[in-house]
Amino acid sequence: MIKNYENSLREIIKEYNIKPKKKLGQNFLHDKNIISSIINNVNVKDEDIIEIGPGPGILTENILKNKARSLLVIEKDDSFEVNLKKIKNKYKDNFIYLINDVIDFDFNKLKKKEYKIVSNLPYNISVPFILKMIKIRRVISWKDMVLMVQKEVAERITAEIGTKNYGRLSIMVNLNNDVEKLLNVKPSSFIPKPKVDSTVIKISPKNKNLNINEEIFEKIVKICFSQRRKKIKNNLDQLNTNTSLLLELSNIDPDIRAENINIEGFLRISKNYEKLTKENL
Ligand code: SAM
């Protein structure tokens, strides 16, 4: 029979007098099936893992019980320090906790290892966190990330070209990663219940050499989607360059909208923009 963690979670909440903080996205996961599925999809055995936002630590202890080689957790809320210390006492050799805001955290400080990243992400930081991790692949080379996010965020990440969800997030994540939707999770799997459904996704780097300046690419994508309803040529006019020439060289129809341009199209615009700026055109 599958043991559920609902009672254990209620006990932890009572023992440590935890009052879930909405502004830190504190919806704690107790559903054993979902936790097992996350652990299996990460495949934690003998791996170096980073978990963001361990909170009461149920997922955390499961990662350790399933024989991760090492586990580093980063938690913003210092009221969880008491229970994280207790976990540390049990797993002295391979568990480290840091009380830190992951958005400000400098990943340069970490030992150079190939980490796997796991998190039931707090809703308010899911997008900035994912964008940060994609940018810092040059600093720490993570193997893959298994993340619980709001269903709507998962839909934006996996959106098809030409749909209303297709935008900067879809492009930045899919530029050099494969994305897989693993499972949908109902509010009843959490305490307290969130108002929205969640989805567990897996992001795995493709490690292709794109041969681009990623900062320029990001700038171009941001400008192109700054006003979604506008034609691409009008959005690109914000750049100090010859827009018609840029689009002609990139083989993009100036009258279409950003939502109808695929990643290869953005790559061409970005590379040609770099070229034109160098040549001062
Ligand atoms: N891992 C636990 C679970 O699955 O039940 C808790 C998940 S809860 C959705 C999100 C956790 O992230 C909370 O413990 C919260 O305090 C923490 N958190 C929120 N913002 C954070 C930030 N900026 N940096 C690190 N942790 C954060």
Coordinates of C-alpha atoms and ligand atoms in Angstrom, one line a residue:
M1 CA 0.0 0.0 0.0
I2 CA 1.2 3.5 -0.8
K3 CA 2.0 5.5 2.3
N4 CA 1.0 9.1 1.9
Y5 CA 3.0 11.9 3.5
E6 CA 0.0 14.0 4.4
N7 CA 0.1 13.0 8.1
S8 CA 3.9 13.3 8.3
L9 CA 3.7 16.8 6.8
R10 CA 1.0 17.8 9.2
E11 CA 3.2 16.6 12.1
I12 CA 6.2 18.6 10.8
I13 CA 4.0 21.7 10.4
K14 CA 2.8 21.2 14.0
E15 CA 6.2 20.3 15.5
Y16 CA 8.0 23.3 14.0
N17 CA 5.0 25.6 14.2
I18 CA 5.2 26.4 10.5
K19 CA 2.8 29.1 9.2
P20 CA 3.0 28.8 5.4
K21 CA 4.0 32.1 3.8
K22 CA 2.1 32.9 0.6
K23 CA 4.7 35.4 -0.6
L24 CA 7.3 32.7 -0.5
G25 CA 5.1 30.3 -2.5
Q26 CA 4.9 27.9 0.4
N27 CA 2.6 25.1 -0.8
F28 CA 4.1 21.9 0.5
L29 CA 3.9 18.6 -1.4
H30 CA 2.7 15.5 0.4
D31 CA 1.6 13.2 -2.4
K32 CA 3.8 10.1 -2.3
N33 CA 3.1 9.2 -6.0
I34 CA 4.2 12.6 -7.2
I35 CA 7.3 12.6 -4.9
S36 CA 8.3 9.1 -6.1
S37 CA 7.8 10.2 -9.7
I38 CA 10.0 13.3 -9.2
I39 CA 12.7 11.1 -7.6
N40 CA 12.5 8.5 -10.4
N41 CA 12.7 11.1 -13.1
V42 CA 15.7 12.8 -11.6
N43 CA 17.3 9.4 -11.1
V44 CA 19.1 10.7 -8.0
K45 CA 21.3 7.6 -7.2
D46 CA 25.0 8.5 -7.1
E47 CA 24.3 12.0 -8.4
D48 CA 25.2 15.5 -7.1
I49 CA 21.9 17.2 -6.5
I50 CA 20.8 20.8 -5.8
E51 CA 17.3 21.3 -4.4
I52 CA 15.8 24.8 -4.3
G53 CA 13.4 25.5 -1.5
P54 CA 13.5 22.4 0.7
G55 CA 11.0 23.8 3.2
P56 CA 9.7 21.1 5.6
G57 CA 12.1 18.6 3.8
I58 CA 10.0 15.7 2.7
L59 CA 11.3 15.7 -0.9
T60 CA 14.7 16.5 0.5
E61 CA 14.8 13.4 2.8
N62 CA 13.5 11.3 -0.1
I63 CA 16.4 12.4 -2.3
L64 CA 18.9 11.4 0.5
K65 CA 17.1 8.1 1.1
N66 CA 17.4 7.3 -2.6
K67 CA 21.2 7.5 -2.3
A68 CA 22.1 10.8 -3.9
R69 CA 25.9 11.2 -3.7
S70 CA 25.5 14.7 -2.4
L71 CA 22.7 17.1 -1.8
L72 CA 22.9 20.9 -1.5
V73 CA 19.7 22.8 -0.6
I74 CA 19.1 26.5 -0.9
E75 CA 16.3 27.9 1.2
K76 CA 15.3 31.5 1.7
D77 CA 13.2 31.2 4.8
D78 CA 15.4 30.8 7.8
S79 CA 12.5 29.4 9.9
F80 CA 13.2 26.1 8.2
E81 CA 16.8 26.0 9.6
V82 CA 15.7 23.9 12.6
N83 CA 14.4 21.0 10.6
L84 CA 17.2 21.4 8.0
K85 CA 19.7 21.0 11.0
K86 CA 17.9 17.8 12.0
I87 CA 18.4 16.4 8.5
K88 CA 22.0 17.5 8.6
N89 CA 22.5 15.5 11.8
K90 CA 21.2 12.4 10.0
Y91 CA 23.1 12.9 6.8
K92 CA 26.4 14.5 8.0
D93 CA 28.6 13.6 5.1
N94 CA 26.6 14.4 2.0
F95 CA 24.0 17.1 3.0
I96 CA 24.6 20.8 3.0
Y97 CA 22.0 23.5 3.5
L98 CA 22.3 27.2 2.7
I99 CA 19.9 29.9 3.9
N100 CA 19.9 32.1 0.8
D101 CA 17.8 33.7 -1.8
V102 CA 18.5 31.5 -4.9
I103 CA 17.9 34.5 -7.2
D104 CA 20.8 36.4 -5.7
F105 CA 22.9 33.3 -5.1
D106 CA 26.3 33.2 -6.8
F107 CA 26.7 29.8 -8.3
N108 CA 30.3 30.5 -8.9
K109 CA 30.9 29.7 -5.3
L110 CA 30.0 26.0 -5.8
K111 CA 32.5 23.2 -6.5
K112 CA 32.6 22.5 -10.2
K113 CA 30.4 19.4 -10.4
E114 CA 27.8 18.2 -12.9
Y115 CA 24.7 18.9 -10.8
K116 CA 21.1 17.8 -11.3
I117 CA 18.6 20.3 -10.1
V118 CA 15.3 19.5 -8.4
S119 CA 12.6 21.8 -7.1
N120 CA 9.0 22.3 -6.2
L121 CA 9.5 25.9 -7.2
P122 CA 7.8 28.8 -5.4
Y123 CA 5.5 30.3 -8.0
N124 CA 6.8 33.8 -7.7
I125 CA 10.4 32.9 -8.7
S126 CA 9.8 30.1 -11.2
V127 CA 10.4 32.1 -14.4
P128 CA 13.4 34.2 -13.1
F129 CA 14.9 31.1 -11.7
I130 CA 14.7 29.1 -14.9
L131 CA 16.0 32.0 -17.0
K132 CA 18.9 32.4 -14.5
M133 CA 19.8 28.7 -14.7
I134 CA 19.8 28.8 -18.4
K135 CA 22.1 31.8 -18.5
I136 CA 24.6 30.3 -16.0
R137 CA 25.1 27.1 -17.8
R138 CA 28.6 28.4 -18.6
V139 CA 29.3 28.8 -14.8
I140 CA 27.9 25.5 -13.4
S141 CA 27.2 22.8 -15.9
W142 CA 24.0 21.2 -14.6
K143 CA 22.9 17.9 -16.2
D144 CA 19.2 18.5 -16.1
M145 CA 16.5 20.1 -14.0
V146 CA 13.2 18.5 -12.8
L147 CA 10.9 21.3 -11.7
M148 CA 7.4 21.7 -10.5
V149 CA 6.0 24.9 -11.9
Q150 CA 2.6 26.4 -12.4
K151 CA 0.8 24.7 -15.2
E152 CA 0.5 28.0 -17.1
V153 CA 4.4 28.4 -16.9
A154 CA 4.8 24.9 -18.3
E155 CA 2.5 25.8 -21.1
R156 CA 4.5 28.9 -21.9
I157 CA 7.7 27.0 -21.9
T158 CA 6.4 24.3 -24.2
A159 CA 4.3 26.5 -26.5
E160 CA 4.2 26.0 -30.2
I161 CA 5.1 28.8 -32.6
G162 CA 2.0 30.9 -33.6
T163 CA 0.1 30.3 -30.3
K164 CA -0.6 32.9 -27.6
N165 CA 1.7 31.3 -25.1
Y166 CA 4.7 31.3 -27.5
G167 CA 7.1 34.0 -26.4
R168 CA 10.4 35.0 -24.8
L169 CA 10.3 32.2 -22.2
S170 CA 9.6 29.5 -24.8
I171 CA 12.4 30.7 -27.0
M172 CA 15.0 31.2 -24.3
V173 CA 14.4 27.8 -22.8
N174 CA 14.1 25.8 -26.1
L175 CA 17.1 27.6 -27.6
N176 CA 19.6 25.0 -26.4
N177 CA 17.5 22.6 -24.2
D178 CA 15.0 19.8 -24.6
V179 CA 11.8 20.2 -22.5
E180 CA 9.5 17.4 -21.5
K181 CA 6.2 17.7 -19.6
L182 CA 6.3 14.8 -17.1
L183 CA 3.0 15.1 -15.1
N184 CA 0.2 17.4 -14.1
V185 CA -0.4 17.9 -10.3
K186 CA -3.7 18.8 -8.7
P187 CA -3.9 21.3 -5.8
S188 CA -5.0 18.5 -3.5
S189 CA -1.4 17.2 -3.5
F190 CA -0.3 20.2 -1.4
I191 CA -0.8 21.8 2.0
P192 CA -2.1 24.5 1.7
K193 CA -3.8 23.9 -1.6
P194 CA -2.7 26.4 -4.3
K195 CA -5.4 28.0 -6.5
V196 CA -3.9 26.6 -9.7
D197 CA -2.7 23.3 -11.2
S198 CA 1.0 22.5 -11.4
T199 CA 3.1 20.6 -13.9
V200 CA 6.4 18.8 -13.4
I201 CA 8.8 19.5 -16.3
K202 CA 12.3 18.3 -17.2
I203 CA 14.7 20.6 -18.9
S204 CA 17.8 18.9 -20.4
P205 CA 20.6 20.8 -22.1
K206 CA 21.4 20.0 -25.7
N207 CA 24.9 21.5 -25.5
K208 CA 24.9 22.6 -29.1
N209 CA 27.5 25.2 -30.0
L210 CA 25.2 28.0 -31.2
N211 CA 28.0 30.3 -32.2
I212 CA 26.0 33.4 -31.1
N213 CA 26.3 36.2 -28.6
E214 CA 23.6 35.1 -26.1
E215 CA 23.2 38.6 -24.6
I216 CA 22.4 40.0 -28.1
F217 CA 20.1 37.1 -28.8
E218 CA 18.2 37.8 -25.6
K219 CA 18.0 41.5 -26.3
I220 CA 16.6 40.8 -29.8
V221 CA 14.0 38.4 -28.5
K222 CA 12.9 40.8 -25.8
I223 CA 12.5 43.7 -28.2
C224 CA 10.7 41.6 -30.7
F225 CA 8.1 40.6 -28.1
S226 CA 7.9 44.0 -26.4
Q227 CA 4.6 44.6 -28.2
R228 CA 3.2 41.3 -29.3
R229 CA 0.5 42.7 -31.6
K230 CA 3.0 44.9 -33.6
K231 CA 4.7 43.9 -36.8
I232 CA 8.3 42.7 -36.3
K233 CA 9.7 45.7 -38.3
N234 CA 8.0 48.1 -35.8
N235 CA 9.4 46.5 -32.7
L236 CA 12.9 46.2 -34.2
D237 CA 12.8 49.9 -35.0
Q238 CA 13.7 50.4 -31.4
L239 CA 17.2 49.2 -32.2
N240 CA 19.6 51.7 -33.7
T241 CA 20.0 49.9 -37.0
N242 CA 18.7 49.6 -40.5
T243 CA 15.6 47.4 -39.8
S244 CA 14.8 46.7 -43.5
L245 CA 18.3 45.5 -44.2
L246 CA 18.4 43.5 -41.1
L247 CA 15.2 41.6 -41.9
E248 CA 16.1 41.2 -45.6
L249 CA 19.5 39.6 -44.7
S250 CA 17.7 37.4 -42.1
N251 CA 15.1 36.3 -44.7
I252 CA 12.2 37.4 -42.4
D253 CA 9.0 39.1 -43.7
P254 CA 8.9 42.5 -42.1
D255 CA 5.1 42.4 -41.8
I256 CA 4.8 39.3 -39.6
R257 CA 4.6 39.3 -35.8
A258 CA 7.3 37.9 -33.4
E259 CA 5.0 35.0 -32.5
N260 CA 5.3 33.6 -36.1
I261 CA 9.1 33.5 -36.1
N262 CA 10.9 30.3 -35.0
I263 CA 14.1 30.0 -33.1
E264 CA 16.2 29.7 -36.3
G265 CA 14.6 33.0 -37.4
F266 CA 15.6 34.8 -34.2
L267 CA 19.1 33.3 -34.5
R268 CA 19.5 34.8 -38.0
I269 CA 18.2 38.2 -36.8
S270 CA 20.6 38.1 -33.9
K271 CA 23.7 37.1 -36.0
N272 CA 22.9 39.7 -38.7
Y273 CA 22.3 42.4 -36.1
E274 CA 25.7 41.6 -34.6
K275 CA 27.3 41.8 -38.0
L276 CA 25.6 45.1 -38.9
T277 CA 26.6 46.7 -35.6
K278 CA 30.2 45.7 -36.1
E279 CA 30.1 47.1 -39.6
N280 CA 28.4 50.2 -38.3
L281 CA 25.4 49.9 -40.7
Ligands
SAM1 N1 10.3 21.5 -1.2 C1 9.1 21.8 -0.4 C2 8.0 20.9 -0.8 O1 8.1 20.3 -2.0 O2 7.0 20.7 -0.1 C3 8.7 23.2 -0.4 C4 8.3 23.8 -1.7 S1 7.5 25.3 -1.6 C5 6.5 25.3 -3.1 C6 8.8 26.5 -2.1 C7 9.9 26.6 -1.1 O3 10.9 27.6 -1.7 C8 9.6 27.2 0.3 O4 10.2 26.4 1.2 C9 10.1 28.6 0.2 O5 10.4 29.1 1.5 C10 11.3 28.5 -0.7 N2 11.6 29.8 -1.4 C11 10.8 30.8 -1.7 N3 11.5 31.7 -2.4 C12 12.8 31.3 -2.4 C13 14.0 31.9 -2.9 N4 14.0 33.1 -3.5 N5 15.1 31.3 -2.7 C14 15.2 30.0 -2.1 N6 14.1 29.4 -1.6 C15 12.9 30.1 -1.7

